[in-house]
C-alpha cells in the first residue's frame, strides 16, 4: 500500500444557490469559461469529453449527474495516467460552498504544488465571479 498523497482542500463561498452552482459547474461546456487549466475548449466526441490544452488533447471524465452536489472529474494525461479531482457543491445558507481537493502528484515539487493551488484558487474565483455577476 502506498502512502496517501499530500493534499489541500480549497474552497470558496458563492452567493448563489447550490442548485445554480451545481447546474453551471456540472455542465462540461461551461468549464472553459472558468477552468483555465482546460485550455481552449472542450468537445464531446463519441461519448467522451476532450479538452484542448497546451499539453495536447486530454480526456476529461465527469461524475454522473446527481442530487448530492458531486462534481468530481478525472483528467487523463497523454501518458495514460489520470488525475482524480474531487469537487463538491454544498448548501451554505442561501448560498453555496464549493470545495476542491487538490492532490500533490508524485514527483511534484512543493513549489509546483503551491503554483497549482494558486491556479485552482484563481479558477474558483473566476467561477464565483461568473455566477455572482
mmCIF file of C-alpha atoms in Angstrom:
data_model
loop_
_atom_site.group_PDB
_atom_site.id
_atom_site.type_symbol
_atom_site.label_atom_id
_atom_site.label_comp_id
_atom_site.label_asym_id
_atom_site.label_seq_id
_atom_site.Cartn_x
_atom_site.Cartn_y
_atom_site.Cartn_z
ATOM 1 C CA UNK A 1 0.000 0.000 0.000
ATOM 2 C CA UNK A 2 1.342 3.417 -0.928
ATOM 3 C CA UNK A 3 1.179 6.431 1.357
ATOM 4 C CA UNK A 4 -1.638 8.924 0.798
ATOM 5 C CA UNK A 5 -0.754 11.864 -1.417
ATOM 6 C CA UNK A 6 -0.396 15.243 0.286
ATOM 7 C CA UNK A 7 -3.483 17.331 -0.394
ATOM 8 C CA UNK A 8 -5.064 20.728 0.082
ATOM 9 C CA UNK A 9 -8.747 21.475 0.361
ATOM 10 C CA UNK A 10 -9.519 24.690 -1.488
ATOM 11 C CA UNK A 11 -12.922 26.277 -1.123
ATOM 12 C CA UNK A 12 -14.931 29.343 -1.961
ATOM 13 C CA UNK A 13 -18.323 30.654 -0.884
ATOM 14 C CA UNK A 14 -20.595 31.635 -3.768
ATOM 15 C CA UNK A 15 -23.682 33.813 -3.330
ATOM 16 C CA UNK A 16 -25.875 31.590 -5.493
ATOM 17 C CA UNK A 17 -27.966 28.566 -4.596
ATOM 18 C CA UNK A 18 -26.289 25.190 -4.512
ATOM 19 C CA UNK A 19 -28.618 24.129 -7.348
ATOM 20 C CA UNK A 20 -27.476 27.038 -9.538
ATOM 21 C CA UNK A 21 -23.802 26.363 -8.824
ATOM 22 C CA UNK A 22 -24.153 22.631 -9.448
ATOM 23 C CA UNK A 23 -26.127 23.125 -12.666
ATOM 24 C CA UNK A 24 -23.494 25.515 -14.086
ATOM 25 C CA UNK A 25 -20.371 23.740 -12.827
ATOM 26 C CA UNK A 26 -21.562 20.262 -13.840
ATOM 27 C CA UNK A 27 -22.027 21.264 -17.490
ATOM 28 C CA UNK A 28 -18.748 20.368 -19.233
ATOM 29 C CA UNK A 29 -19.353 23.029 -21.874
ATOM 30 C CA UNK A 30 -19.098 25.711 -19.167
ATOM 31 C CA UNK A 31 -15.709 24.550 -17.881
ATOM 32 C CA UNK A 32 -13.565 26.583 -20.306
ATOM 33 C CA UNK A 33 -15.342 29.722 -19.020
ATOM 34 C CA UNK A 34 -13.717 29.309 -15.600
ATOM 35 C CA UNK A 35 -11.292 26.331 -15.532
ATOM 36 C CA UNK A 36 -8.268 27.828 -17.284
ATOM 37 C CA UNK A 37 -6.322 24.570 -16.982
ATOM 38 C CA UNK A 38 -8.630 23.034 -19.550
ATOM 39 C CA UNK A 39 -7.274 25.370 -22.155
ATOM 40 C CA UNK A 40 -9.009 26.487 -25.272
ATOM 41 C CA UNK A 41 -12.166 24.446 -25.202
ATOM 42 C CA UNK A 42 -13.849 21.138 -24.602
ATOM 43 C CA UNK A 43 -15.528 18.839 -27.113
ATOM 44 C CA UNK A 44 -17.841 15.853 -26.847
ATOM 45 C CA UNK A 45 -16.720 13.163 -29.295
ATOM 46 C CA UNK A 46 -18.073 9.603 -29.443
ATOM 47 C CA UNK A 47 -19.420 9.772 -25.892
ATOM 48 C CA UNK A 48 -16.220 11.201 -24.384
ATOM 49 C CA UNK A 49 -15.151 14.721 -23.416
ATOM 50 C CA UNK A 50 -11.812 16.102 -24.634
ATOM 51 C CA UNK A 51 -10.124 19.351 -23.606
ATOM 52 C CA UNK A 52 -7.656 21.159 -25.848
ATOM 53 C CA UNK A 53 -4.770 22.181 -23.586
ATOM 54 C CA UNK A 54 -1.178 23.356 -24.014
ATOM 55 C CA UNK A 55 -0.187 19.727 -23.240
ATOM 56 C CA UNK A 56 -2.398 18.453 -26.040
ATOM 57 C CA UNK A 57 -5.804 16.818 -26.118
ATOM 58 C CA UNK A 58 -6.804 15.419 -22.710
ATOM 59 C CA UNK A 59 -9.791 13.246 -21.921
ATOM 60 C CA UNK A 60 -11.933 14.515 -19.048
ATOM 61 C CA UNK A 61 -14.334 12.149 -17.305
ATOM 62 C CA UNK A 62 -17.146 13.578 -15.200
ATOM 63 C CA UNK A 63 -19.198 12.201 -12.322
ATOM 64 C CA UNK A 64 -22.703 11.309 -13.473
ATOM 65 C CA UNK A 65 -25.489 13.801 -12.744
ATOM 66 C CA UNK A 66 -26.544 13.511 -9.115
ATOM 67 C CA UNK A 67 -28.552 15.193 -6.354
ATOM 68 C CA UNK A 68 -25.620 15.380 -3.928
ATOM 69 C CA UNK A 69 -23.509 18.173 -5.459
ATOM 70 C CA UNK A 70 -20.737 15.794 -6.529
ATOM 71 C CA UNK A 71 -18.684 17.447 -9.277
ATOM 72 C CA UNK A 72 -15.778 15.010 -9.305
ATOM 73 C CA UNK A 73 -13.841 14.679 -12.508
ATOM 74 C CA UNK A 74 -10.797 12.844 -13.761
ATOM 75 C CA UNK A 75 -8.269 14.144 -16.269
ATOM 76 C CA UNK A 76 -6.489 11.513 -18.357
ATOM 77 C CA UNK A 77 -2.999 12.706 -19.317
ATOM 78 C CA UNK A 78 -1.280 11.895 -22.626
ATOM 79 C CA UNK A 79 0.806 9.311 -20.722
ATOM 80 C CA UNK A 80 -2.387 7.464 -19.802
ATOM 81 C CA UNK A 81 -2.041 8.402 -16.132
ATOM 82 C CA UNK A 82 -5.083 10.048 -14.617
ATOM 83 C CA UNK A 83 -5.559 12.792 -12.059
ATOM 84 C CA UNK A 84 -8.657 12.479 -9.876
ATOM 85 C CA UNK A 85 -10.231 15.767 -8.799
ATOM 86 C CA UNK A 86 -12.848 15.573 -6.051
ATOM 87 C CA UNK A 87 -15.144 18.583 -6.059
ATOM 88 C CA UNK A 88 -18.382 19.297 -4.165
ATOM 89 C CA UNK A 89 -21.075 21.948 -4.067
ATOM 90 C CA UNK A 90 -22.889 22.103 -0.726
ATOM 91 C CA UNK A 91 -25.521 24.483 0.586
ATOM 92 C CA UNK A 92 -24.246 27.288 2.802
ATOM 93 C CA UNK A 93 -27.308 29.219 3.931
ATOM 94 C CA UNK A 94 -28.920 30.566 0.763
ATOM 95 C CA UNK A 95 -25.556 30.322 -0.985
ATOM 96 C CA UNK A 96 -23.099 27.577 -1.752
ATOM 97 C CA UNK A 97 -19.703 26.391 -0.551
ATOM 98 C CA UNK A 98 -17.631 24.870 -3.338
ATOM 99 C CA UNK A 99 -14.759 22.607 -2.289
ATOM 100 C CA UNK A 100 -11.962 21.260 -4.442
ATOM 101 C CA UNK A 101 -9.405 18.721 -3.219
ATOM 102 C CA UNK A 102 -6.014 19.199 -4.846
ATOM 103 C CA UNK A 103 -3.635 16.253 -4.591
ATOM 104 C CA UNK A 104 0.107 16.752 -4.882
ATOM 105 C CA UNK A 105 1.128 14.367 -7.623
ATOM 106 C CA UNK A 106 4.122 12.051 -7.214
ATOM 107 C CA UNK A 107 7.394 13.736 -8.165
ATOM 108 C CA UNK A 108 5.767 17.203 -7.916
ATOM 109 C CA UNK A 109 7.845 19.805 -6.082
ATOM 110 C CA UNK A 110 6.389 21.809 -3.213
ATOM 111 C CA UNK A 111 6.834 24.935 -5.348
ATOM 112 C CA UNK A 112 4.821 23.424 -8.224
ATOM 113 C CA UNK A 113 2.143 22.285 -5.751
ATOM 114 C CA UNK A 114 1.897 25.865 -4.440
ATOM 115 C CA UNK A 115 1.591 27.128 -8.038
ATOM 116 C CA UNK A 116 -1.183 24.605 -8.775
ATOM 117 C CA UNK A 117 -3.058 25.612 -5.606
ATOM 118 C CA UNK A 118 -2.842 29.293 -6.618
ATOM 119 C CA UNK A 119 -4.040 28.413 -10.133
ATOM 120 C CA UNK A 120 -7.054 26.446 -8.846
ATOM 121 C CA UNK A 121 -7.872 29.277 -6.448
ATOM 122 C CA UNK A 122 -7.913 31.741 -9.369
ATOM 123 C CA UNK A 123 -10.194 29.363 -11.297
ATOM 124 C CA UNK A 124 -12.587 29.074 -8.339
ATOM 125 C CA UNK A 125 -12.621 32.865 -8.056
ATOM 126 C CA UNK A 126 -13.422 33.079 -11.789
ATOM 127 C CA UNK A 127 -16.323 30.652 -11.300
ATOM 128 C CA UNK A 128 -17.591 32.732 -8.374
ATOM 129 C CA UNK A 129 -17.397 35.927 -10.459
ATOM 130 C CA UNK A 130 -19.335 34.323 -13.327
ATOM 131 C CA UNK A 131 -22.062 33.019 -11.050
ATOM 132 C CA UNK A 132 -22.424 36.175 -8.981
ATOM 133 C CA UNK A 133 -22.472 38.566 -11.979
#
